[in-house]
Short mmCIF file of C-alpha atoms in Angstrom, two decimals:
data_model
loop_
_atom_site.label_atom_id
_atom_site.label_comp_id
_atom_site.label_asym_id
_atom_site.label_seq_id
_atom_site.Cartn_x
_atom_site.Cartn_y
_atom_site.Cartn_z
CA MET A 84 -0.07 -0.09 -0.04
CA ILE A 85 1.61 3.07 -1.28
CA ILE A 86 -0.42 5.65 1.10
CA ASP A 87 -2.40 4.80 4.32
CA ASP A 88 -4.77 7.63 4.38
CA ALA A 89 -5.96 10.24 1.77
CA PRO A 90 -4.09 13.35 2.11
CA ALA A 91 -6.32 16.32 4.21
CA ALA A 92 -6.43 18.50 1.41
CA LEU A 93 -8.61 15.84 -0.42
CA VAL A 94 -10.52 15.22 2.83
CA ALA A 95 -11.35 18.98 2.33
CA SER A 96 -12.74 18.46 -0.87
CA TYR A 97 -14.41 15.20 -1.38
CA GLY A 98 -15.12 14.88 2.40
CA ARG A 99 -18.55 16.28 2.72
CA ASP A 100 -20.69 13.68 1.03
CA GLU A 101 -21.19 10.18 1.10
CA PRO A 102 -20.03 9.87 -2.57
CA GLY A 103 -16.88 11.48 -1.91
CA ARG A 104 -15.99 9.82 1.58
CA ALA A 105 -16.40 6.45 -0.13
CA TRP A 106 -14.06 7.19 -2.61
CA LEU A 107 -11.60 8.63 0.07
CA ALA A 108 -11.84 5.27 1.78
CA ARG A 109 -10.97 3.29 -1.12
CA LEU A 110 -8.23 5.66 -2.34
CA PRO A 111 -5.10 3.41 -1.19
CA ARG A 112 -6.49 0.41 -2.23
CA LEU A 113 -7.30 2.02 -5.92
CA LEU A 114 -4.07 3.42 -6.25
CA ASP A 115 -2.56 -0.04 -5.52
CA GLU A 116 -4.87 -1.48 -8.02
CA VAL A 117 -3.82 0.93 -10.68
CA LEU A 118 -0.20 0.68 -10.15
CA GLU A 119 -0.70 -3.03 -10.70
CA ARG A 120 -3.16 -2.80 -13.93
CA TRP A 121 -0.56 -0.48 -15.59
CA GLY A 122 2.72 -2.45 -14.06
CA LEU A 123 3.88 0.80 -12.84
CA ARG A 124 6.60 1.28 -9.80
CA PRO A 125 6.21 4.09 -7.50
CA ASP A 126 9.31 6.33 -7.54
CA GLY A 127 8.82 9.07 -4.75
CA PRO A 128 6.64 10.45 -2.46
CA ALA A 129 2.78 11.50 -3.80
CA GLY A 130 1.56 14.77 -3.64
CA ASN A 131 -1.67 16.14 -4.21
CA GLY A 132 -4.15 19.38 -4.55
CA MET A 133 -7.45 20.04 -4.05
CA ALA A 134 -8.88 17.70 -6.71
CA ALA A 135 -6.56 14.68 -7.21
CA LEU A 136 -3.69 12.46 -5.68
CA VAL A 137 -0.56 12.49 -7.76
CA VAL A 138 2.06 9.63 -7.69
CA PRO A 139 5.29 9.54 -9.68
CA VAL A 140 5.92 6.14 -11.09
CA VAL A 141 8.13 4.28 -13.50
CA ARG A 142 6.49 2.12 -16.37
CA ALA A 143 7.78 -1.16 -17.32
CA ASP A 144 9.98 0.43 -19.90
CA GLY A 145 11.93 2.32 -17.82
CA GLY A 146 10.08 5.59 -18.69
CA ARG A 147 9.09 8.13 -16.02
CA ALA A 148 5.12 9.17 -15.40
CA VAL A 149 2.80 10.13 -12.83
CA VAL A 150 -0.44 8.81 -11.95
CA ARG A 151 -3.24 11.00 -11.64
CA LEU A 152 -6.25 9.90 -9.32
CA GLN A 153 -9.51 11.79 -8.94
CA PRO A 154 -12.98 10.39 -8.60
CA ALA A 155 -14.63 9.09 -11.92
CA GLY A 156 -17.17 11.69 -13.29
CA LYS A 157 -17.89 14.30 -15.67
CA GLU A 158 -14.57 16.13 -14.58
CA SER A 159 -12.11 13.44 -15.19
CA SER A 160 -13.95 12.51 -18.26
CA ALA A 161 -13.58 16.07 -19.72
CA ALA A 162 -10.30 16.37 -18.80
CA VAL A 163 -9.14 13.20 -20.85
CA LEU A 164 -11.34 14.47 -23.86
CA GLY A 165 -9.32 17.99 -23.33
CA LEU A 166 -6.00 16.31 -23.14
CA ARG A 167 -6.20 13.88 -25.84
CA THR A 168 -7.39 16.51 -28.26
CA TRP A 169 -4.59 18.95 -27.11
CA ASP A 170 -2.35 15.87 -27.37
CA GLY A 171 1.01 17.58 -25.76
CA ASP A 172 0.57 20.96 -27.28
CA GLY A 173 1.24 23.34 -24.69
CA ILE A 174 0.12 20.76 -21.85
CA VAL A 175 0.82 17.76 -19.90
CA ARG A 176 0.82 14.62 -22.70
CA LEU A 177 -1.80 11.91 -21.60
CA LEU A 178 -0.10 8.38 -21.63
CA ASP A 179 -3.27 6.50 -20.67
CA ASP A 180 -6.46 6.59 -18.84
CA ASP A 181 -8.95 4.44 -17.03
CA PRO A 182 -12.50 5.96 -17.40
CA GLY A 183 -13.72 3.40 -14.15
CA SER A 184 -11.24 4.40 -11.99
CA GLY A 185 -10.72 8.03 -12.86
CA ALA A 186 -7.00 7.22 -13.44
CA MET A 187 -4.87 8.94 -15.64
CA LEU A 188 -1.13 8.04 -16.96
CA LEU A 189 0.70 11.88 -17.83
CA GLU A 190 4.05 12.12 -18.52
CA ARG A 191 6.45 13.65 -15.72
CA LEU A 192 7.14 17.33 -15.41
CA ASP A 193 9.10 18.84 -12.66
CA GLY A 194 6.64 19.51 -9.59
CA ALA A 195 9.11 21.51 -7.99
CA ARG A 196 9.58 24.06 -10.65
CA PRO A 197 6.22 25.62 -11.34
CA LEU A 198 6.20 28.96 -13.33
CA GLY A 199 5.78 31.13 -10.10
CA SER A 200 9.28 30.19 -9.43
CA LEU A 201 10.27 32.96 -12.02
CA GLY A 202 11.05 36.28 -10.46
CA ASP A 203 9.63 38.42 -13.33
CA ASP A 204 6.14 39.25 -13.35
CA ASP A 205 6.24 40.05 -17.01
CA ALA A 206 7.76 36.71 -18.15
CA VAL A 207 5.41 34.69 -15.86
CA MET A 208 2.52 36.69 -17.66
CA THR A 209 3.99 36.31 -21.13
CA VAL A 210 4.48 32.30 -20.90
CA LEU A 211 1.00 32.09 -19.37
CA GLY A 212 -0.02 34.17 -22.44
CA GLU A 213 1.66 31.87 -25.08
CA LEU A 214 0.33 28.78 -23.38
CA LEU A 215 -2.87 30.21 -23.55
CA ALA A 216 -2.66 31.04 -27.48
CA ARG A 217 -1.72 27.69 -28.30
CA LEU A 218 -4.66 25.88 -26.44
CA VAL A 219 -7.46 28.54 -27.52
CA ALA A 220 -6.32 27.66 -30.82
CA MET A 221 -7.86 24.12 -30.93
CA PRO A 222 -11.35 23.92 -31.17
CA ALA A 223 -13.39 22.23 -28.71
CA PRO A 224 -14.85 18.87 -29.66
CA ALA A 225 -18.13 17.55 -29.14
CA GLY A 226 -19.11 16.48 -25.51
CA LEU A 227 -17.49 19.59 -23.10
CA PRO A 228 -19.65 21.66 -20.96
CA ARG A 229 -20.34 24.83 -22.91
CA LEU A 230 -19.57 28.59 -21.65
CA ALA A 231 -22.90 29.52 -23.39
CA ASP A 232 -24.71 27.31 -21.28
CA VAL A 233 -22.32 28.09 -17.78
CA ALA A 234 -23.04 31.76 -18.25
CA ALA A 235 -26.90 31.54 -18.79
CA ALA A 236 -27.10 29.76 -15.74
CA MET A 237 -25.03 32.36 -13.83
CA VAL A 238 -26.90 35.54 -15.44
CA ALA A 239 -30.14 33.47 -14.11
CA ALA A 240 -28.68 33.02 -10.88
CA ALA A 241 -27.45 36.33 -9.93
CA PRO A 242 -30.66 38.08 -8.81
CA ALA A 243 -31.04 35.70 -6.10
CA ALA A 244 -27.48 35.72 -4.90
CA VAL A 245 -26.77 39.27 -4.69
CA PRO A 246 -29.15 40.31 -1.82
CA ARG A 247 -26.88 37.58 0.44
CA LEU A 248 -24.00 39.86 0.41
CA SER A 249 -23.58 42.03 2.96
CA ASP A 250 -21.76 44.80 1.39
CA ALA A 251 -23.94 46.76 -0.82
CA ALA A 252 -20.94 47.98 -2.90
CA GLU A 253 -20.21 44.39 -3.72
CA ARG A 254 -23.75 43.76 -4.44
CA GLY A 255 -23.54 46.44 -7.22
CA MET A 256 -20.46 45.08 -8.28
CA VAL A 257 -21.91 41.55 -9.13
CA GLY A 258 -24.76 43.04 -10.47
CA ARG A 259 -22.55 45.05 -13.00
CA CYS A 260 -20.49 41.73 -13.68
CA ALA A 261 -23.82 39.88 -14.53
CA ASP A 262 -25.01 42.90 -16.87
CA ALA A 263 -21.67 42.69 -18.49
CA VAL A 264 -21.87 38.63 -19.06
CA ALA A 265 -25.08 38.88 -20.40
CA GLU A 266 -23.80 41.64 -22.85
CA VAL A 267 -21.22 38.67 -24.27
CA LEU A 268 -23.29 36.07 -23.59
CA PRO A 269 -24.79 35.61 -27.43
CA ASP A 270 -20.83 35.26 -28.64
CA ALA A 271 -19.84 32.49 -26.11
CA GLY A 272 -17.23 30.93 -28.61
CA ASP A 273 -16.41 27.40 -29.11
CA ARG A 274 -12.94 27.31 -28.53
CA LEU A 275 -10.81 24.48 -26.18
CA LEU A 276 -10.56 26.39 -22.69
CA HIS A 277 -8.04 25.04 -20.10
CA TRP A 278 -10.16 27.28 -17.44
CA ASP A 279 -7.46 26.90 -14.65
CA LEU A 280 -4.28 28.27 -16.17
CA HIS A 281 -2.26 29.92 -13.45
CA ASP A 282 1.48 30.10 -12.39
CA GLU A 283 0.99 26.91 -10.37
CA ASN A 284 -0.68 25.01 -13.15
CA VAL A 285 2.59 25.30 -15.29
CA LEU A 286 5.57 23.12 -14.67
CA ALA A 287 8.96 22.82 -16.47
CA GLY A 288 9.08 19.92 -18.50
CA ASP A 289 11.99 18.19 -20.69
CA ARG A 290 10.04 18.29 -23.79
CA GLU A 291 9.28 22.04 -23.57
CA PRO A 292 10.37 24.41 -21.07
CA TRP A 293 6.99 24.97 -19.39
CA LEU A 294 3.99 22.66 -20.06
CA ALA A 295 0.32 23.58 -18.52
CA ILE A 296 -1.18 20.86 -16.25
CA ASP A 297 -4.61 20.25 -14.55
CA PRO A 298 -7.21 21.51 -17.11
CA VAL A 299 -10.89 21.75 -16.46
CA PRO A 300 -11.93 21.76 -20.24
CA LEU A 301 -14.73 23.97 -21.32
CA ALA A 302 -15.74 25.24 -24.93
CA GLY A 303 -16.18 28.87 -25.03
CA ASP A 304 -14.49 31.97 -25.75
CA PRO A 305 -10.81 32.29 -24.87
CA GLY A 306 -11.49 35.57 -22.69
CA PHE A 307 -13.04 33.40 -20.29
CA ASP A 308 -9.69 31.93 -19.45
CA LEU A 309 -7.70 35.10 -18.53
CA TRP A 310 -8.82 35.47 -15.05
CA PRO A 311 -6.53 32.69 -13.05
CA ALA A 312 -3.40 34.26 -14.83
CA LEU A 313 -4.72 37.88 -13.96
CA ASN A 314 -5.18 36.46 -10.13
CA SER A 315 -1.76 34.45 -10.06
CA ARG A 316 0.92 35.71 -7.57
CA TRP A 317 -1.71 38.15 -6.14
CA SER A 318 0.45 38.90 -2.87
CA ALA A 319 2.86 40.28 -5.25
CA VAL A 320 0.32 42.60 -6.84
CA VAL A 321 -1.33 44.03 -3.89
CA ALA A 322 2.40 44.76 -2.72
CA GLY A 323 2.36 47.26 -5.31
CA ASP A 324 0.11 49.42 -7.77
CA VAL A 325 -2.72 47.11 -8.09
CA GLU A 326 -4.47 49.06 -11.06
CA ARG A 327 -1.36 49.57 -12.96
CA VAL A 328 0.03 45.93 -12.44
CA VAL A 329 -3.70 44.28 -13.38
CA LEU A 330 -4.07 46.80 -16.45
CA ARG A 331 -0.28 45.91 -17.64
CA ARG A 332 -1.52 42.07 -16.73
CA PHE A 333 -4.61 42.43 -18.80
CA ASP A 334 -3.03 44.31 -22.03
CA LEU A 335 -0.23 42.02 -22.18
CA LEU A 336 -2.15 38.73 -21.80
CA THR A 337 -4.97 40.14 -24.36
CA GLU A 338 -2.28 40.94 -26.89
CA VAL A 339 -0.37 37.54 -26.46
CA VAL A 340 -3.58 35.61 -26.74
CA GLY A 341 -4.78 37.48 -29.18
CA VAL A 342 -8.33 38.23 -28.01
CA ASP A 343 -10.70 41.25 -28.44
CA ARG A 344 -10.29 43.33 -25.33
CA GLY A 345 -13.85 44.51 -24.57
CA ALA A 346 -15.09 40.75 -24.91
CA ALA A 347 -12.15 39.73 -22.29
CA VAL A 348 -13.64 42.22 -19.92
CA GLY A 349 -16.68 41.05 -19.82
CA TRP A 350 -15.81 37.58 -19.67
CA THR A 351 -13.27 38.08 -16.92
CA LEU A 352 -15.85 39.89 -15.21
CA GLY A 353 -17.94 36.76 -15.90
CA ARG A 354 -15.32 34.89 -13.60
CA VAL A 355 -15.78 37.11 -10.94
CA LEU A 356 -19.30 36.33 -11.21
CA GLN A 357 -19.22 32.67 -11.18
CA ASN A 358 -16.53 33.45 -7.99
CA ALA A 359 -19.08 35.29 -6.37
CA LEU A 360 -22.03 32.74 -6.89
CA TRP A 361 -19.92 30.04 -5.24
CA GLU A 362 -19.04 32.30 -2.19
CA VAL A 363 -22.81 32.57 -1.44
CA GLU A 364 -23.43 28.88 -2.33
CA ASP A 365 -20.71 27.95 0.49
CA GLY A 366 -22.35 30.34 2.96
CA LYS A 367 -20.07 33.56 2.53
CA THR A 368 -21.40 37.12 2.58
CA ALA A 369 -18.60 38.99 1.22
CA LEU A 370 -16.38 38.42 -2.04
CA ASP A 371 -12.49 37.65 -1.98
CA PRO A 372 -10.69 40.66 -1.73
CA ALA A 373 -8.69 39.87 -5.20
CA ASP A 374 -12.11 39.33 -7.07
CA VAL A 375 -12.88 42.99 -5.62
CA ALA A 376 -9.68 44.65 -6.75
CA LEU A 377 -9.75 43.06 -10.49
CA ALA A 378 -13.64 43.92 -10.92
CA THR A 379 -13.13 47.32 -10.00
CA VAL A 380 -10.04 48.11 -12.24
CA LEU A 381 -11.80 46.52 -15.25
CA LEU A 382 -15.34 48.20 -14.59
CA ARG A 383 -13.11 51.44 -14.13
CA HIS A 384 -11.44 51.19 -17.67
CA ARG A 385 -14.34 49.02 -19.61
CA ALA A 386 -14.89 50.09 -23.13
#
């Protein structure tokens, strides 16, 4: 048995309902079964984020890889579909998958060298923009969630959610975000989106200097993919001139990715709306300060 218990972060993510708790209880045995099925040998300590367990392994032919385990379902199926479509172009390469267990066998990247380890903010944003440009160049395959549907549901949910925020300024901000999304909704796009490309979801690799990991694929407008990059390294942003840094990042990303600036503002405000709805759903009555800052700047400079 490679692990005895599920890591605390996974328990926090999946321990809130019975299916999640059942998966957590099975995780040590499930990992052993996957390693045996694919003929893999563990090659270092397991790691994890909030969504998955990751174990470095060696294949029977001596090649290095990682096993990624998360509950089988729509999210894992979408990730496999997206990774197969990209086929390693700017992103970690999928070597094999097991739909029944939610397991993926992926090329091994350098988990100790995330893009965030670079000191220069413009360099980080440029790499993120260049990777995004490659990823969103791919048309989304059939079978993925559609931004058009996601955004329409967000706009419909906003009126009931807004009154649950305690601050009047934040209530007004979320309402304006919903209005901005309603304006761009008719052109929701059909590109293959990563949805979560920030500085910690890009790792150094052997095949290329930097490659994306952990997509949550979605079919839609590339402007919806900018928020995670804008939100990267936020502690460094708030230590300086927030408005100047946000605008510089936004201008750099929109230029490198090649997206319409006005539409990108609307879709980025859509991400703020999405986050706000999640906060309210979790029982919170205030927005994340980074979302407030980003929305304030973009609403002020909205074309």
